[in-house]
Amino acid sequence: MSLSKNKIKYIRSLEGKKHRKEEGVFLAEGPKLVGELLGHFPCRLLVATSEWLEASLVRTVAVQEILVATREELSRASLLKTPQSVLALFEQPSLHVNAEIARRSLCLALDGVQDPGNLGTIVRLADWFGIEHIFCSLNTVDVYSPKTVQATMGGLARVKVGYTDLPALLDSLEGIPVYGTFLDGGNMYDEALSETGLIVMGNEGNGISAEVAARINRRIYIPTFPADRLAAESLNVGVATAVVCAEFRRQAATK
Amino acid sequence: MSLSKNKIKYIRSLEGKKHRKEEGVFLAEGPKLVGELLGHFPCRLLVATSEWLEASLVRTVAVQEILVATREELSRASLLKTPQSVLALFEQPSLHVNAEIARRSLCLALDGVQDPGNLGTIVRLADWFGIEHIFCSLNTVDVYSPKTVQATMGGLARVKVGYTDLPALLDSLEGIPVYGTFLDGGNMYDEALSETGLIVMGNEGNGISAEVAARINRRIYIPTFPADRLAAESLNVGVATAVVCAEFRRQAATK
């Protein structure tokens, strides 16, 4: 079966969060990303060129519906600037947020991250640094936004991202270290960073909200160089998350 | 004077590299960014609401032409999703690439970075980490692209970004440490990183080109956690640059 106009319209409608949520699915594009996600999430629909289907092992995986399409049809369904030879709709997992995991491992919490690309970058780097759980405040951008999914580069297959009332979650976690970056925090290289707990990262423009900041018990700072340099007043949130996570993991590895 | 249709067309045409180069200017938008760049680059044209002009000290700075515009006019000239109360055209500086600086300080070299947002992020973090010079290969995206300029968050005022034949530049720098990240490089935390020299970062999809890789004499690696974890095969280039630069600066600060 080939790609109908209605199917194309349906796929493109998943750019909107409302439609994604109603349908309980998300869109991923490109051989590498789709390949990584197949087997991790049930696949509702896979659309690909005949060449891709022949070369791939997709037949061995349970896919609800497979459609062959021309490059031209795929490009009409695609949300990318450079359409790919395959796209797929996967089911959104229903994740139960269990913050207790932060007592046994290092987790991330995101407080109002707005940019889909930033969130995707954070999922990707969490994967790199072996951080398996990310707790997002309810006003954080949707992890199933197509831009985010693409930017995770498959990290979504391994990192669990859940949404929850972040202040309430922090209140439930009495006694665990909760880190956040602040301009008046302590130089993180002078701190003995823990191997479990939460690292909170804030919104691109406004940082960590007052409500969440009140619940942070370890205020840290990424030093500029030299430390007294008057420079940019902030780092991109993806970059800051990476530098902080790298330091936690460096210290853990050298213990 | 208010904003004519021709002026709006002219401003918007600067989204294209060709026009920017011919005119020798670049566009910046928003009070914070424009404020940071004024005084660093000659300003050809500044367009702002009367409110912004009254509140700002722009009269004290040499600006070739100032136009008052309504919010509505500004939004027609703007390349941003959320137009701001001010935009300005600055002259592109004519930078002479002098690689000798890498003998005395730590510099970055970019080999084919393609995404404007990534380049902007890298300029911003270079500013944070006190890296004042970035040498870009000729196929690296234009630093004066509006998306890049916005993403630098003003870092462009302090970080000098030049374009050059990167292999030739590396050949001219005999005897200095040239670092690059490779999957088979040495764990960077086990290396005594130098305080001068070059850190080369590569293209988003393909990494460092063979021609440049042959000229790298310190192959390093950002370890995953745990180090033997099979995870994502790469980090976003902005993120990787940040993690590497942070470690160079951490070591330098603790020497």
PDB file of N, CA, C and O in Angstrom, chain A residues 32 81 121 124-125 127-130 132 147 153 158 183 189 221-225 229-236 238-239 242-243 246-247 249-250 252-253, chain B residues 32 81 121 124-125 127-130 132 147 158 183 189 221-225 229-236 238-239 242-243 246-247 249-250 252-253:
ATOM      1  N   LYS A  32      18.730   5.817  10.977  1.00  0.00           N
ATOM      2  CA  LYS A  32      19.465   5.583  12.203  1.00  0.00           C
ATOM      3  C   LYS A  32      18.544   5.685  13.418  1.00  0.00           C
ATOM      4  O   LYS A  32      18.527   4.798  14.277  1.00  0.00           O
ATOM      5  N   LYS A  81      13.839  19.255   7.145  1.00  0.00           N
ATOM      6  CA  LYS A  81      14.316  19.991   5.971  1.00  0.00           C
ATOM      7  C   LYS A  81      14.854  19.012   4.933  1.00  0.00           C
ATOM      8  O   LYS A  81      14.715  19.214   3.732  1.00  0.00           O
ATOM      9  N   THR A 121      18.888  17.507  23.189  1.00  0.00           N
ATOM     10  CA  THR A 121      20.322  17.479  23.495  1.00  0.00           C
ATOM     11  C   THR A 121      20.559  16.931  24.901  1.00  0.00           C
ATOM     12  O   THR A 121      21.491  16.146  25.132  1.00  0.00           O
ATOM     13  N   ARG A 124      20.083  13.207  24.958  1.00  0.00           N
ATOM     14  CA  ARG A 124      21.237  12.580  24.304  1.00  0.00           C
ATOM     15  C   ARG A 124      22.447  12.536  25.233  1.00  0.00           C
ATOM     16  O   ARG A 124      23.142  11.530  25.324  1.00  0.00           O
ATOM     17  N   LEU A 125      22.704  13.603  25.947  1.00  0.00           N
ATOM     18  CA  LEU A 125      23.886  13.619  26.810  1.00  0.00           C
ATOM     19  C   LEU A 125      23.640  12.806  28.083  1.00  0.00           C
ATOM     20  O   LEU A 125      24.585  12.217  28.642  1.00  0.00           O
ATOM     21  N   ASP A 127      22.078  10.056  28.126  1.00  0.00           N
ATOM     22  CA  ASP A 127      22.398   8.722  27.626  1.00  0.00           C
ATOM     23  C   ASP A 127      23.905   8.489  27.679  1.00  0.00           C
ATOM     24  O   ASP A 127      24.389   7.466  28.171  1.00  0.00           O
ATOM     25  N   TRP A 128      24.669   9.452  27.209  1.00  0.00           N
ATOM     26  CA  TRP A 128      26.129   9.362  27.207  1.00  0.00           C
ATOM     27  C   TRP A 128      26.675   9.187  28.631  1.00  0.00           C
ATOM     28  O   TRP A 128      27.562   8.362  28.869  1.00  0.00           O
ATOM     29  N   PHE A 129      26.129   9.960  29.547  1.00  0.00           N
ATOM     30  CA  PHE A 129      26.661   9.948  30.908  1.00  0.00           C
ATOM     31  C   PHE A 129      25.930   8.957  31.820  1.00  0.00           C
ATOM     32  O   PHE A 129      26.068   9.005  33.043  1.00  0.00           O
ATOM     33  N   GLY A 130      25.169   8.047  31.224  1.00  0.00           N
ATOM     34  CA  GLY A 130      24.549   6.985  31.999  1.00  0.00           C
ATOM     35  C   GLY A 130      23.521   7.464  33.005  1.00  0.00           C
ATOM     36  O   GLY A 130      23.351   6.858  34.062  1.00  0.00           O
ATOM     37  N   GLU A 132      19.743   7.645  33.644  1.00  0.00           N
ATOM     38  CA  GLU A 132      18.640   6.912  33.025  1.00  0.00           C
ATOM     39  C   GLU A 132      17.267   7.509  33.263  1.00  0.00           C
ATOM     40  O   GLU A 132      16.291   7.073  32.674  1.00  0.00           O
ATOM     41  N   LYS A 147      11.029  17.712  16.975  1.00  0.00           N
ATOM     42  CA  LYS A 147      12.379  18.294  17.056  1.00  0.00           C
ATOM     43  C   LYS A 147      13.174  17.676  18.195  1.00  0.00           C
ATOM     44  O   LYS A 147      14.379  17.459  18.094  1.00  0.00           O
ATOM     45  N   MET A 153      18.777  11.706  19.164  1.00  0.00           N
ATOM     46  CA  MET A 153      19.626  10.780  18.429  1.00  0.00           C
ATOM     47  C   MET A 153      19.499   9.346  18.965  1.00  0.00           C
ATOM     48  O   MET A 153      20.478   8.596  18.999  1.00  0.00           O
ATOM     49  N   ARG A 158      16.771   4.750  25.636  1.00  0.00           N
ATOM     50  CA  ARG A 158      17.395   4.295  26.887  1.00  0.00           C
ATOM     51  C   ARG A 158      17.104   5.192  28.085  1.00  0.00           C
ATOM     52  O   ARG A 158      17.165   4.738  29.226  1.00  0.00           O
ATOM     53  N   LEU A 183      24.370  31.475  40.090  1.00  0.00           N
ATOM     54  CA  LEU A 183      25.539  32.341  39.944  1.00  0.00           C
ATOM     55  C   LEU A 183      26.252  32.527  41.283  1.00  0.00           C
ATOM     56  O   LEU A 183      27.456  32.777  41.324  1.00  0.00           O
ATOM     57  N   TYR A 189      33.918  22.395  41.290  1.00  0.00           N
ATOM     58  CA  TYR A 189      35.149  21.602  41.363  1.00  0.00           C
ATOM     59  C   TYR A 189      35.672  21.502  42.798  1.00  0.00           C
ATOM     60  O   TYR A 189      36.534  20.680  43.094  1.00  0.00           O
ATOM     61  N   TYR A 221      28.076  25.980  41.014  1.00  0.00           N
ATOM     62  CA  TYR A 221      28.383  26.979  39.995  1.00  0.00           C
ATOM     63  C   TYR A 221      29.465  26.415  39.072  1.00  0.00           C
ATOM     64  O   TYR A 221      30.422  25.802  39.553  1.00  0.00           O
ATOM     65  N   ILE A 222      29.295  26.591  37.779  1.00  0.00           N
ATOM     66  CA  ILE A 222      30.339  26.226  36.811  1.00  0.00           C
ATOM     67  C   ILE A 222      31.250  27.445  36.685  1.00  0.00           C
ATOM     68  O   ILE A 222      30.813  28.482  36.184  1.00  0.00           O
ATOM     69  N   PRO A 223      32.511  27.352  37.131  1.00  0.00           N
ATOM     70  CA  PRO A 223      33.340  28.560  37.091  1.00  0.00           C
ATOM     71  C   PRO A 223      33.690  28.991  35.669  1.00  0.00           C
ATOM     72  O   PRO A 223      33.896  28.159  34.795  1.00  0.00           O
ATOM     73  N   THR A 224      33.759  30.278  35.455  1.00  0.00           N
ATOM     74  CA  THR A 224      34.311  30.797  34.201  1.00  0.00           C
ATOM     75  C   THR A 224      35.829  30.655  34.282  1.00  0.00           C
ATOM     76  O   THR A 224      36.370  30.212  35.287  1.00  0.00           O
ATOM     77  N   PHE A 225      36.524  31.031  33.241  1.00  0.00           N
ATOM     78  CA  PHE A 225      37.988  30.996  33.278  1.00  0.00           C
ATOM     79  C   PHE A 225      38.544  32.281  32.683  1.00  0.00           C
ATOM     80  O   PHE A 225      38.169  32.616  31.571  1.00  0.00           O
ATOM     81  N   ARG A 229      36.683  36.280  35.578  1.00  0.00           N
ATOM     82  CA  ARG A 229      36.434  36.876  34.276  1.00  0.00           C
ATOM     83  C   ARG A 229      35.005  37.400  34.172  1.00  0.00           C
ATOM     84  O   ARG A 229      34.057  36.716  34.521  1.00  0.00           O
ATOM     85  N   LEU A 230      34.874  38.604  33.662  1.00  0.00           N
ATOM     86  CA  LEU A 230      33.548  39.139  33.369  1.00  0.00           C
ATOM     87  C   LEU A 230      33.197  38.722  31.959  1.00  0.00           C
ATOM     88  O   LEU A 230      33.701  39.276  30.995  1.00  0.00           O
ATOM     89  N   ALA A 231      32.359  37.720  31.826  1.00  0.00           N
ATOM     90  CA  ALA A 231      32.068  37.205  30.491  1.00  0.00           C
ATOM     91  C   ALA A 231      30.571  37.092  30.316  1.00  0.00           C
ATOM     92  O   ALA A 231      29.798  37.782  30.974  1.00  0.00           O
ATOM     93  N   ALA A 232      30.188  36.241  29.405  1.00  0.00           N
ATOM     94  CA  ALA A 232      28.792  35.911  29.226  1.00  0.00           C
ATOM     95  C   ALA A 232      28.213  35.614  30.592  1.00  0.00           C
ATOM     96  O   ALA A 232      28.894  35.095  31.461  1.00  0.00           O
ATOM     97  N   GLU A 233      26.950  35.925  30.791  1.00  0.00           N
ATOM     98  CA  GLU A 233      26.414  35.656  32.116  1.00  0.00           C
ATOM     99  C   GLU A 233      25.789  34.287  32.239  1.00  0.00           C
ATOM    100  O   GLU A 233      25.313  33.918  33.299  1.00  0.00           O
ATOM    101  N   SER A 234      25.797  33.540  31.179  1.00  0.00           N
ATOM    102  CA  SER A 234      25.217  32.205  31.285  1.00  0.00           C
ATOM    103  C   SER A 234      25.706  31.309  30.164  1.00  0.00           C
ATOM    104  O   SER A 234      26.326  31.753  29.203  1.00  0.00           O
ATOM    105  N   LEU A 235      25.425  30.032  30.328  1.00  0.00           N
ATOM    106  CA  LEU A 235      25.690  29.045  29.294  1.00  0.00           C
ATOM    107  C   LEU A 235      24.344  28.533  28.798  1.00  0.00           C
ATOM    108  O   LEU A 235      23.360  28.529  29.536  1.00  0.00           O
ATOM    109  N   ASN A 236      24.294  28.064  27.580  1.00  0.00           N
ATOM    110  CA  ASN A 236      23.130  27.360  27.066  1.00  0.00           C
ATOM    111  C   ASN A 236      22.799  26.198  28.011  1.00  0.00           C
ATOM    112  O   ASN A 236      23.702  25.564  28.549  1.00  0.00           O
ATOM    113  N   GLY A 238      21.694  23.181  27.626  1.00  0.00           N
ATOM    114  CA  GLY A 238      22.227  21.874  27.238  1.00  0.00           C
ATOM    115  C   GLY A 238      23.698  21.781  27.595  1.00  0.00           C
ATOM    116  O   GLY A 238      24.171  20.774  28.153  1.00  0.00           O
ATOM    117  N   VAL A 239      24.429  22.841  27.289  1.00  0.00           N
ATOM    118  CA  VAL A 239      25.859  22.919  27.576  1.00  0.00           C
ATOM    119  C   VAL A 239      26.111  22.857  29.086  1.00  0.00           C
ATOM    120  O   VAL A 239      26.971  22.111  29.557  1.00  0.00           O
ATOM    121  N   ALA A 242      25.557  19.403  30.445  1.00  0.00           N
ATOM    122  CA  ALA A 242      26.648  18.502  30.066  1.00  0.00           C
ATOM    123  C   ALA A 242      27.874  18.705  30.942  1.00  0.00           C
ATOM    124  O   ALA A 242      28.486  17.736  31.413  1.00  0.00           O
ATOM    125  N   VAL A 243      28.237  19.943  31.170  1.00  0.00           N
ATOM    126  CA  VAL A 243      29.441  20.229  31.955  1.00  0.00           C
ATOM    127  C   VAL A 243      29.257  19.747  33.395  1.00  0.00           C
ATOM    128  O   VAL A 243      30.167  19.162  33.991  1.00  0.00           O
ATOM    129  N   ALA A 246      29.195  15.807  33.391  1.00  0.00           N
ATOM    130  CA  ALA A 246      30.551  15.296  33.155  1.00  0.00           C
ATOM    131  C   ALA A 246      31.358  15.331  34.442  1.00  0.00           C
ATOM    132  O   ALA A 246      32.095  14.386  34.755  1.00  0.00           O
ATOM    133  N   GLU A 247      31.215  16.404  35.207  1.00  0.00           N
ATOM    134  CA  GLU A 247      31.990  16.521  36.447  1.00  0.00           C
ATOM    135  C   GLU A 247      31.511  15.517  37.503  1.00  0.00           C
ATOM    136  O   GLU A 247      32.325  14.905  38.196  1.00  0.00           O
ATOM    137  N   ARG A 249      30.316  12.636  36.880  1.00  0.00           N
ATOM    138  CA  ARG A 249      30.789  11.330  36.437  1.00  0.00           C
ATOM    139  C   ARG A 249      32.297  11.214  36.537  1.00  0.00           C
ATOM    140  O   ARG A 249      32.831  10.128  36.797  1.00  0.00           O
ATOM    141  N   ARG A 250      33.025  12.304  36.312  1.00  0.00           N
ATOM    142  CA  ARG A 250      34.484  12.271  36.481  1.00  0.00           C
ATOM    143  C   ARG A 250      34.825  11.932  37.922  1.00  0.00           C
ATOM    144  O   ARG A 250      35.650  11.056  38.191  1.00  0.00           O
ATOM    145  N   ALA A 252      32.941  10.451  40.144  1.00  0.00           N
ATOM    146  CA  ALA A 252      32.502   9.090  40.483  1.00  0.00           C
ATOM    147  C   ALA A 252      33.493   8.055  39.947  1.00  0.00           C
ATOM    148  O   ALA A 252      33.784   7.050  40.602  1.00  0.00           O
ATOM    149  N   ALA A 253      34.024   8.312  38.752  1.00  0.00           N
ATOM    150  CA  ALA A 253      34.931   7.344  38.116  1.00  0.00           C
ATOM    151  C   ALA A 253      36.290   7.301  38.796  1.00  0.00           C
ATOM    152  O   ALA A 253      37.008   6.296  38.707  1.00  0.00           O
TER     153      ALA A 253
ATOM    154  N   LYS B  32      19.128  43.071  24.813  1.00  0.00           N
ATOM    155  CA  LYS B  32      20.313  42.575  25.502  1.00  0.00           C
ATOM    156  C   LYS B  32      21.463  42.382  24.518  1.00  0.00           C
ATOM    157  O   LYS B  32      22.579  42.855  24.737  1.00  0.00           O
ATOM    158  N   LYS B  81      11.049  34.576  15.749  1.00  0.00           N
ATOM    159  CA  LYS B  81       9.665  34.193  16.019  1.00  0.00           C
ATOM    160  C   LYS B  81       9.015  35.215  16.945  1.00  0.00           C
ATOM    161  O   LYS B  81       7.837  35.513  16.838  1.00  0.00           O
ATOM    162  N   THR B 121      26.297  28.553  19.965  1.00  0.00           N
ATOM    163  CA  THR B 121      26.506  27.955  21.284  1.00  0.00           C
ATOM    164  C   THR B 121      27.990  27.854  21.602  1.00  0.00           C
ATOM    165  O   THR B 121      28.417  28.109  22.735  1.00  0.00           O
ATOM    166  N   ARG B 124      29.405  31.217  22.477  1.00  0.00           N
ATOM    167  CA  ARG B 124      28.936  31.573  23.821  1.00  0.00           C
ATOM    168  C   ARG B 124      29.739  30.857  24.905  1.00  0.00           C
ATOM    169  O   ARG B 124      30.139  31.458  25.905  1.00  0.00           O
ATOM    170  N   LEU B 125      30.005  29.589  24.714  1.00  0.00           N
ATOM    171  CA  LEU B 125      30.742  28.854  25.751  1.00  0.00           C
ATOM    172  C   LEU B 125      32.228  29.191  25.722  1.00  0.00           C
ATOM    173  O   LEU B 125      32.895  29.158  26.777  1.00  0.00           O
ATOM    174  N   ASP B 127      33.341  32.102  25.228  1.00  0.00           N
ATOM    175  CA  ASP B 127      33.331  33.329  26.021  1.00  0.00           C
ATOM    176  C   ASP B 127      33.363  32.971  27.511  1.00  0.00           C
ATOM    177  O   ASP B 127      34.155  33.526  28.285  1.00  0.00           O
ATOM    178  N   TRP B 128      32.538  32.029  27.919  1.00  0.00           N
ATOM    179  CA  TRP B 128      32.472  31.594  29.318  1.00  0.00           C
ATOM    180  C   TRP B 128      33.815  31.049  29.798  1.00  0.00           C
ATOM    181  O   TRP B 128      34.286  31.349  30.893  1.00  0.00           O
ATOM    182  N   PHE B 129      34.432  30.245  28.937  1.00  0.00           N
ATOM    183  CA  PHE B 129      35.671  29.585  29.336  1.00  0.00           C
ATOM    184  C   PHE B 129      36.925  30.384  28.953  1.00  0.00           C
ATOM    185  O   PHE B 129      38.031  29.854  28.981  1.00  0.00           O
ATOM    186  N   GLY B 130      36.736  31.636  28.598  1.00  0.00           N
ATOM    187  CA  GLY B 130      37.879  32.502  28.338  1.00  0.00           C
ATOM    188  C   GLY B 130      38.719  32.097  27.134  1.00  0.00           C
ATOM    189  O   GLY B 130      39.920  32.307  27.115  1.00  0.00           O
ATOM    190  N   GLU B 132      39.519  33.060  23.515  1.00  0.00           N
ATOM    191  CA  GLU B 132      39.262  34.305  22.792  1.00  0.00           C
ATOM    192  C   GLU B 132      39.344  34.197  21.276  1.00  0.00           C
ATOM    193  O   GLU B 132      39.019  35.144  20.566  1.00  0.00           O
ATOM    194  N   LYS B 147      20.938  33.376  12.999  1.00  0.00           N
ATOM    195  CA  LYS B 147      20.725  32.366  14.044  1.00  0.00           C
ATOM    196  C   LYS B 147      21.953  32.213  14.924  1.00  0.00           C
ATOM    197  O   LYS B 147      21.852  32.016  16.131  1.00  0.00           O
ATOM    198  N   ARG B 158      33.271  39.463  22.326  1.00  0.00           N
ATOM    199  CA  ARG B 158      34.561  39.189  22.978  1.00  0.00           C
ATOM    200  C   ARG B 158      35.384  38.093  22.316  1.00  0.00           C
ATOM    201  O   ARG B 158      36.600  38.052  22.448  1.00  0.00           O
ATOM    202  N   LEU B 183      36.742   8.522  18.947  1.00  0.00           N
ATOM    203  CA  LEU B 183      36.232   7.398  19.731  1.00  0.00           C
ATOM    204  C   LEU B 183      37.363   6.510  20.232  1.00  0.00           C
ATOM    205  O   LEU B 183      37.235   5.849  21.260  1.00  0.00           O
ATOM    206  N   TYR B 189      40.471  12.570  30.981  1.00  0.00           N
ATOM    207  CA  TYR B 189      40.744  12.786  32.397  1.00  0.00           C
ATOM    208  C   TYR B 189      42.081  12.178  32.815  1.00  0.00           C
ATOM    209  O   TYR B 189      42.584  12.457  33.898  1.00  0.00           O
ATOM    210  N   TYR B 221      39.326  11.621  24.290  1.00  0.00           N
ATOM    211  CA  TYR B 221      38.002  11.014  24.290  1.00  0.00           C
ATOM    212  C   TYR B 221      37.266  11.438  25.562  1.00  0.00           C
ATOM    213  O   TYR B 221      37.858  11.455  26.643  1.00  0.00           O
ATOM    214  N   ILE B 222      36.002  11.811  25.430  1.00  0.00           N
ATOM    215  CA  ILE B 222      35.163  12.100  26.605  1.00  0.00           C
ATOM    216  C   ILE B 222      34.551  10.772  27.029  1.00  0.00           C
ATOM    217  O   ILE B 222      33.748  10.204  26.291  1.00  0.00           O
ATOM    218  N   PRO B 223      34.927  10.249  28.207  1.00  0.00           N
ATOM    219  CA  PRO B 223      34.404   8.928  28.560  1.00  0.00           C
ATOM    220  C   PRO B 223      32.902   8.942  28.831  1.00  0.00           C
ATOM    221  O   PRO B 223      32.375   9.910  29.370  1.00  0.00           O
ATOM    222  N   THR B 224      32.230   7.855  28.457  1.00  0.00           N
ATOM    223  CA  THR B 224      30.843   7.660  28.868  1.00  0.00           C
ATOM    224  C   THR B 224      30.880   7.218  30.327  1.00  0.00           C
ATOM    225  O   THR B 224      31.946   7.056  30.915  1.00  0.00           O
ATOM    226  N   PHE B 225      29.708   7.008  30.911  1.00  0.00           N
ATOM    227  CA  PHE B 225      29.676   6.511  32.285  1.00  0.00           C
ATOM    228  C   PHE B 225      28.634   5.418  32.401  1.00  0.00           C
ATOM    229  O   PHE B 225      27.488   5.629  32.008  1.00  0.00           O
ATOM    230  N   ARG B 229      30.060   1.575  29.039  1.00  0.00           N
ATOM    231  CA  ARG B 229      28.648   1.614  28.670  1.00  0.00           C
ATOM    232  C   ARG B 229      28.472   1.710  27.157  1.00  0.00           C
ATOM    233  O   ARG B 229      29.112   2.512  26.493  1.00  0.00           O
ATOM    234  N   LEU B 230      27.579   0.902  26.649  1.00  0.00           N
ATOM    235  CA  LEU B 230      27.225   1.016  25.237  1.00  0.00           C
ATOM    236  C   LEU B 230      26.069   1.996  25.137  1.00  0.00           C
ATOM    237  O   LEU B 230      24.935   1.675  25.456  1.00  0.00           O
ATOM    238  N   ALA B 231      26.351   3.181  24.736  1.00  0.00           N
ATOM    239  CA  ALA B 231      25.300   4.200  24.740  1.00  0.00           C
ATOM    240  C   ALA B 231      25.274   4.896  23.401  1.00  0.00           C
ATOM    241  O   ALA B 231      25.712   4.357  22.390  1.00  0.00           O
ATOM    242  N   ALA B 232      24.746   6.075  23.406  1.00  0.00           N
ATOM    243  CA  ALA B 232      24.771   6.933  22.233  1.00  0.00           C
ATOM    244  C   ALA B 232      26.191   6.928  21.700  1.00  0.00           C
ATOM    245  O   ALA B 232      27.149   6.810  22.457  1.00  0.00           O
ATOM    246  N   GLU B 233      26.340   7.056  20.402  1.00  0.00           N
ATOM    247  CA  GLU B 233      27.703   7.020  19.899  1.00  0.00           C
ATOM    248  C   GLU B 233      28.345   8.390  19.798  1.00  0.00           C
ATOM    249  O   GLU B 233      29.498   8.507  19.426  1.00  0.00           O
ATOM    250  N   SER B 234      27.614   9.391  20.163  1.00  0.00           N
ATOM    251  CA  SER B 234      28.224  10.710  20.088  1.00  0.00           C
ATOM    252  C   SER B 234      27.465  11.710  20.937  1.00  0.00           C
ATOM    253  O   SER B 234      26.374  11.441  21.410  1.00  0.00           O
ATOM    254  N   LEU B 235      28.088  12.853  21.120  1.00  0.00           N
ATOM    255  CA  LEU B 235      27.457  13.982  21.785  1.00  0.00           C
ATOM    256  C   LEU B 235      27.262  15.082  20.760  1.00  0.00           C
ATOM    257  O   LEU B 235      28.012  15.173  19.780  1.00  0.00           O
ATOM    258  N   ASN B 236      26.295  15.926  20.966  1.00  0.00           N
ATOM    259  CA  ASN B 236      26.139  17.128  20.157  1.00  0.00           C
ATOM    260  C   ASN B 236      27.455  17.922  20.196  1.00  0.00           C
ATOM    261  O   ASN B 236      28.135  17.951  21.220  1.00  0.00           O
ATOM    262  N   GLY B 238      28.228  21.073  20.268  1.00  0.00           N
ATOM    263  CA  GLY B 238      28.308  22.155  21.255  1.00  0.00           C
ATOM    264  C   GLY B 238      28.577  21.587  22.639  1.00  0.00           C
ATOM    265  O   GLY B 238      29.420  22.093  23.393  1.00  0.00           O
ATOM    266  N   VAL B 239      27.871  20.519  22.963  1.00  0.00           N
ATOM    267  CA  VAL B 239      28.014  19.844  24.244  1.00  0.00           C
ATOM    268  C   VAL B 239      29.429  19.271  24.398  1.00  0.00           C
ATOM    269  O   VAL B 239      30.076  19.440  25.444  1.00  0.00           O
ATOM    270  N   ALA B 242      31.954  21.971  25.014  1.00  0.00           N
ATOM    271  CA  ALA B 242      31.844  22.498  26.380  1.00  0.00           C
ATOM    272  C   ALA B 242      32.518  21.582  27.386  1.00  0.00           C
ATOM    273  O   ALA B 242      33.266  22.039  28.264  1.00  0.00           O
ATOM    274  N   VAL B 243      32.271  20.292  27.263  1.00  0.00           N
ATOM    275  CA  VAL B 243      32.822  19.341  28.232  1.00  0.00           C
ATOM    276  C   VAL B 243      34.349  19.322  28.127  1.00  0.00           C
ATOM    277  O   VAL B 243      35.054  19.292  29.148  1.00  0.00           O
ATOM    278  N   ALA B 246      35.733  22.733  29.470  1.00  0.00           N
ATOM    279  CA  ALA B 246      35.609  22.785  30.933  1.00  0.00           C
ATOM    280  C   ALA B 246      36.754  22.010  31.578  1.00  0.00           C
ATOM    281  O   ALA B 246      37.338  22.459  32.577  1.00  0.00           O
ATOM    282  N   GLU B 247      37.099  20.858  31.024  1.00  0.00           N
ATOM    283  CA  GLU B 247      38.162  20.041  31.616  1.00  0.00           C
ATOM    284  C   GLU B 247      39.536  20.704  31.443  1.00  0.00           C
ATOM    285  O   GLU B 247      40.354  20.700  32.365  1.00  0.00           O
ATOM    286  N   ARG B 249      40.040  23.854  31.405  1.00  0.00           N
ATOM    287  CA  ARG B 249      40.068  24.981  32.339  1.00  0.00           C
ATOM    288  C   ARG B 249      40.118  24.510  33.785  1.00  0.00           C
ATOM    289  O   ARG B 249      40.717  25.157  34.637  1.00  0.00           O
ATOM    290  N   ARG B 250      39.464  23.376  34.078  1.00  0.00           N
ATOM    291  CA  ARG B 250      39.536  22.821  35.436  1.00  0.00           C
ATOM    292  C   ARG B 250      40.995  22.487  35.769  1.00  0.00           C
ATOM    293  O   ARG B 250      41.509  22.848  36.829  1.00  0.00           O
ATOM    294  N   ALA B 252      43.711  23.667  34.374  1.00  0.00           N
ATOM    295  CA  ALA B 252      44.538  24.889  34.435  1.00  0.00           C
ATOM    296  C   ALA B 252      44.336  25.611  35.755  1.00  0.00           C
ATOM    297  O   ALA B 252      45.294  26.147  36.335  1.00  0.00           O
ATOM    298  N   ALA B 253      43.100  25.621  36.243  1.00  0.00           N
ATOM    299  CA  ALA B 253      42.796  26.356  37.473  1.00  0.00           C
ATOM    300  C   ALA B 253      43.365  25.670  38.711  1.00  0.00           C
ATOM    301  O   ALA B 253      43.587  26.328  39.729  1.00  0.00           O
TER     302      ALA B 253
END
